[in-house]
């Protein structure tokens, strides 16, 4: 009962509205701006992440990720996820979470795949906000995450705590997490989470298989 109340109190203390903006660079050169919003009304949440390219990258259209679901005592419980790239529906992916039947339905290029839905599964838009509700206190944390195309366990290892990091949005005390997954598969990321601002991401680095480094740094943060 004590642990349940602790989780409930964490969820209750978290903000109901969050707006984060980032500058994204590829190999050190700016190529996009990212705006993310988290909104909770009652027990319902909506997360939206919009990436707008800069210069030639703008020709590819906006990349939009959206996650909808409910907030529970165990954090976020996604119901629906979708990702769009510009107006190209062929690149859209969807994931629907049937928690009663424990089934995850993923739609990619018109093909539908259903797989067993593991408890606590997140999508690629929701999982950073799961840390907002349930901070990663252990030295290693793992989450089952779906991209809309597949699902697998992503693991992260804390390599440094209370790291001072200065970005355009200000100076933050951060928790530094690196990828600890035993298998690859893409989307491996490195995070610096703001310890005193609900463990929201201050900086994110993703290294692609071809060696390209994509870095997001926080330019503004609003929470209430």
Short mmCIF file of C-alpha atoms in Angstrom, two decimals:
data_model
loop_
_atom_site.label_atom_id
_atom_site.label_comp_id
_atom_site.label_asym_id
_atom_site.label_seq_id
_atom_site.Cartn_x
_atom_site.Cartn_y
_atom_site.Cartn_z
CA UNK A 1 0.00 0.00 0.00
CA UNK A 2 2.85 2.39 0.86
CA UNK A 3 4.48 1.91 -2.57
CA UNK A 4 1.12 2.47 -4.32
CA UNK A 5 0.63 5.74 -2.43
CA UNK A 6 4.17 6.85 -3.32
CA UNK A 7 3.49 6.27 -7.02
CA UNK A 8 0.14 8.04 -6.78
CA UNK A 9 1.76 11.06 -5.11
CA UNK A 10 4.41 11.28 -7.84
CA UNK A 11 1.77 11.23 -10.55
CA UNK A 12 -0.28 13.83 -8.65
CA UNK A 13 2.73 16.15 -8.27
CA UNK A 14 3.61 16.08 -11.96
CA UNK A 15 2.52 19.07 -14.10
CA UNK A 16 -0.67 18.85 -16.12
CA UNK A 17 0.67 21.04 -18.93
CA UNK A 18 4.17 20.96 -20.39
CA UNK A 19 5.60 22.75 -23.42
CA UNK A 20 9.19 22.05 -24.47
CA UNK A 21 11.03 23.46 -27.46
CA UNK A 22 14.34 22.19 -28.80
CA UNK A 23 16.86 23.02 -31.47
CA UNK A 24 17.96 19.92 -33.38
CA UNK A 25 21.34 19.65 -35.06
CA UNK A 26 22.79 16.99 -37.34
CA UNK A 27 26.55 16.60 -36.98
CA UNK A 28 26.60 20.03 -35.33
CA UNK A 29 24.54 21.88 -37.97
CA UNK A 30 20.98 23.11 -37.18
CA UNK A 31 18.36 21.33 -39.27
CA UNK A 32 15.09 21.42 -37.30
CA UNK A 33 13.08 22.87 -34.42
CA UNK A 34 11.04 20.58 -32.19
CA UNK A 35 8.00 21.53 -30.11
CA UNK A 36 6.53 19.03 -27.65
CA UNK A 37 3.39 19.40 -25.56
CA UNK A 38 1.94 17.27 -22.78
CA UNK A 39 -1.61 18.02 -21.65
CA UNK A 40 -3.62 16.22 -18.99
CA UNK A 41 -7.33 16.78 -18.37
CA UNK A 42 -8.74 14.54 -15.66
CA UNK A 43 -7.07 11.20 -16.22
CA UNK A 44 -6.73 11.72 -19.99
CA UNK A 45 -3.46 12.80 -21.57
CA UNK A 46 -2.38 13.92 -25.05
CA UNK A 47 1.26 14.26 -26.12
CA UNK A 48 2.25 15.85 -29.41
CA UNK A 49 5.75 16.26 -30.83
CA UNK A 50 6.18 18.41 -33.96
CA UNK A 51 9.50 18.62 -35.82
CA UNK A 52 9.82 21.37 -38.43
CA UNK A 53 12.82 21.31 -40.71
CA UNK A 54 15.04 24.33 -41.30
CA UNK A 55 16.26 25.22 -44.79
CA UNK A 56 16.25 22.29 -47.20
CA UNK A 57 15.00 19.98 -44.44
CA UNK A 58 11.70 21.90 -44.47
CA UNK A 59 10.92 20.33 -47.86
CA UNK A 60 10.22 17.00 -46.17
CA UNK A 61 7.27 18.46 -44.25
CA UNK A 62 6.54 18.32 -40.55
CA UNK A 63 7.15 15.14 -38.57
CA UNK A 64 4.32 14.73 -36.10
CA UNK A 65 4.10 12.17 -33.29
CA UNK A 66 0.98 11.91 -31.17
CA UNK A 67 0.16 9.74 -28.17
CA UNK A 68 -3.18 9.58 -26.36
CA UNK A 69 -4.18 7.62 -23.30
CA UNK A 70 -4.77 7.81 -19.57
CA UNK A 71 -2.69 8.60 -16.49
CA UNK A 72 -2.77 5.82 -13.91
CA UNK A 73 -1.09 5.08 -10.58
CA UNK A 74 1.58 3.30 -12.64
CA UNK A 75 2.15 6.21 -15.01
CA UNK A 76 1.02 6.58 -18.60
CA UNK A 77 -1.17 3.98 -20.28
CA UNK A 78 -1.23 4.76 -24.02
CA UNK A 79 -4.36 3.99 -26.03
CA UNK A 80 -3.35 5.27 -29.48
CA UNK A 81 -0.12 6.42 -31.15
CA UNK A 82 0.48 7.80 -34.62
CA UNK A 83 3.39 9.24 -36.57
CA UNK A 84 3.23 11.29 -39.77
CA UNK A 85 5.88 12.68 -42.09
CA UNK A 86 4.51 15.55 -44.17
CA UNK A 87 1.48 14.62 -46.25
CA UNK A 88 2.83 11.21 -47.24
CA UNK A 89 0.32 8.74 -45.79
CA UNK A 90 2.55 5.87 -46.93
CA UNK A 91 5.02 6.91 -44.23
CA UNK A 92 2.37 7.09 -41.49
CA UNK A 93 2.41 4.50 -38.72
CA UNK A 94 -0.19 3.75 -36.06
CA UNK A 95 -0.36 1.74 -32.87
CA UNK A 96 -3.49 0.86 -30.91
CA UNK A 97 -3.27 -0.54 -27.39
CA UNK A 98 -5.98 -2.99 -26.30
CA UNK A 99 -5.23 -3.40 -22.61
CA UNK A 100 -8.25 -5.60 -21.93
CA UNK A 101 -7.22 -8.15 -24.56
CA UNK A 102 -3.48 -7.49 -24.02
CA UNK A 103 -2.97 -6.90 -27.74
CA UNK A 104 -0.93 -4.26 -29.56
CA UNK A 105 -2.12 -3.51 -33.10
CA UNK A 106 0.48 -1.82 -35.32
CA UNK A 107 -0.27 -0.43 -38.79
CA UNK A 108 2.59 0.37 -41.17
CA UNK A 109 2.16 0.97 -44.92
CA UNK A 110 -1.32 -0.51 -44.70
CA UNK A 111 -0.04 -3.72 -43.14
CA UNK A 112 -1.49 -4.63 -39.76
CA UNK A 113 0.41 -6.65 -37.18
CA UNK A 114 -0.94 -7.73 -33.79
CA UNK A 115 1.37 -8.84 -30.99
CA UNK A 116 0.97 -9.48 -27.24
CA UNK A 117 0.89 -6.25 -25.27
CA UNK A 118 3.29 -6.27 -22.32
CA UNK A 119 2.37 -4.46 -19.11
CA UNK A 120 3.76 -0.92 -19.03
CA UNK A 121 4.39 -0.68 -22.78
CA UNK A 122 4.98 2.88 -24.01
CA UNK A 123 5.25 4.46 -27.44
CA UNK A 124 8.11 6.63 -28.70
CA UNK A 125 6.20 9.85 -27.87
CA UNK A 126 5.05 8.84 -24.38
CA UNK A 127 8.06 7.18 -22.80
CA UNK A 128 10.04 10.33 -21.81
CA UNK A 129 6.92 11.55 -19.99
CA UNK A 130 6.66 8.24 -18.18
CA UNK A 131 9.89 9.32 -16.46
CA UNK A 132 8.15 12.57 -15.50
CA UNK A 133 5.64 10.50 -13.53
CA UNK A 134 7.97 7.70 -12.43
CA UNK A 135 11.53 9.06 -12.19
CA UNK A 136 14.32 6.60 -13.05
CA UNK A 137 15.82 6.08 -9.59
CA UNK A 138 17.64 2.80 -10.30
CA UNK A 139 21.02 2.66 -12.01
CA UNK A 140 19.40 0.89 -14.96
CA UNK A 141 15.86 1.22 -16.26
CA UNK A 142 14.06 -0.72 -18.98
CA UNK A 143 10.84 -0.03 -20.87
CA UNK A 144 8.92 -1.91 -23.52
CA UNK A 145 8.42 0.63 -26.33
CA UNK A 146 6.63 0.50 -29.67
CA UNK A 147 7.61 2.63 -32.66
CA UNK A 148 4.39 1.71 -34.46
CA UNK A 149 6.42 -0.69 -36.61
CA UNK A 150 7.72 -2.98 -33.88
CA UNK A 151 8.11 -3.21 -30.15
CA UNK A 152 11.07 -4.17 -28.01
CA UNK A 153 12.72 -3.49 -24.67
CA UNK A 154 14.86 -0.37 -24.47
CA UNK A 155 17.31 -0.20 -21.56
CA UNK A 156 19.12 2.84 -20.19
CA UNK A 157 21.96 3.08 -17.69
CA UNK A 158 22.60 6.03 -15.37
CA UNK A 159 26.27 6.97 -15.71
CA UNK A 160 26.22 10.32 -13.88
CA UNK A 161 23.88 12.12 -11.48
CA UNK A 162 23.53 15.81 -10.62
CA UNK A 163 25.43 16.84 -13.76
CA UNK A 164 25.23 20.60 -14.30
CA UNK A 165 24.23 21.34 -17.89
CA UNK A 166 23.77 24.79 -19.40
CA UNK A 167 21.56 25.19 -22.50
CA UNK A 168 19.52 28.03 -24.03
CA UNK A 169 16.61 27.25 -21.66
CA UNK A 170 18.86 27.72 -18.61
CA UNK A 171 21.10 25.72 -16.31
CA UNK A 172 19.88 22.38 -15.02
CA UNK A 173 20.98 19.65 -12.66
CA UNK A 174 20.65 16.52 -14.77
CA UNK A 175 20.66 12.75 -14.72
CA UNK A 176 22.72 11.34 -17.61
CA UNK A 177 21.36 8.13 -19.16
CA UNK A 178 23.00 6.14 -21.95
CA UNK A 179 21.72 3.26 -24.03
CA UNK A 180 22.23 -0.12 -22.35
CA UNK A 181 20.20 -2.32 -24.72
CA UNK A 182 21.90 -5.60 -25.55
CA UNK A 183 20.51 -5.60 -29.08
CA UNK A 184 20.45 -2.81 -31.64
CA UNK A 185 17.56 -1.85 -33.83
CA UNK A 186 17.84 1.92 -34.07
CA UNK A 187 16.40 4.73 -31.97
CA UNK A 188 19.09 4.25 -29.31
CA UNK A 189 19.35 7.55 -27.48
CA UNK A 190 21.31 9.31 -24.77
CA UNK A 191 19.40 11.54 -22.33
CA UNK A 192 20.13 14.31 -19.86
CA UNK A 193 17.02 14.64 -17.64
CA UNK A 194 16.30 17.72 -15.50
CA UNK A 195 16.28 16.37 -11.93
CA UNK A 196 14.54 19.43 -10.48
CA UNK A 197 12.13 19.91 -13.41
CA UNK A 198 10.24 16.62 -13.35
CA UNK A 199 13.00 14.68 -15.15
CA UNK A 200 12.08 16.26 -18.47
CA UNK A 201 14.72 15.89 -21.22
CA UNK A 202 17.17 18.80 -21.45
CA UNK A 203 19.39 17.19 -24.06
CA UNK A 204 19.00 14.13 -26.28
CA UNK A 205 21.57 12.57 -28.59
CA UNK A 206 20.75 9.86 -31.13
CA UNK A 207 23.52 8.21 -33.09
CA UNK A 208 22.46 6.55 -36.32
CA UNK A 209 24.05 3.44 -37.77
CA UNK A 210 25.88 5.49 -40.43
CA UNK A 211 27.60 7.53 -37.72
CA UNK A 212 25.37 10.59 -37.97
CA UNK A 213 24.76 12.28 -34.61
CA UNK A 214 21.45 14.06 -34.07
CA UNK A 215 21.32 16.28 -31.00
CA UNK A 216 18.34 18.05 -29.43
CA UNK A 217 18.94 20.78 -26.85
CA UNK A 218 16.24 22.55 -24.86
CA UNK A 219 15.57 26.16 -25.78
CA UNK A 220 12.50 26.80 -23.59
CA UNK A 221 10.43 25.01 -20.96
CA UNK A 222 6.99 25.76 -19.54
CA UNK A 223 5.23 23.65 -16.90
CA UNK A 224 2.11 24.15 -14.80
#
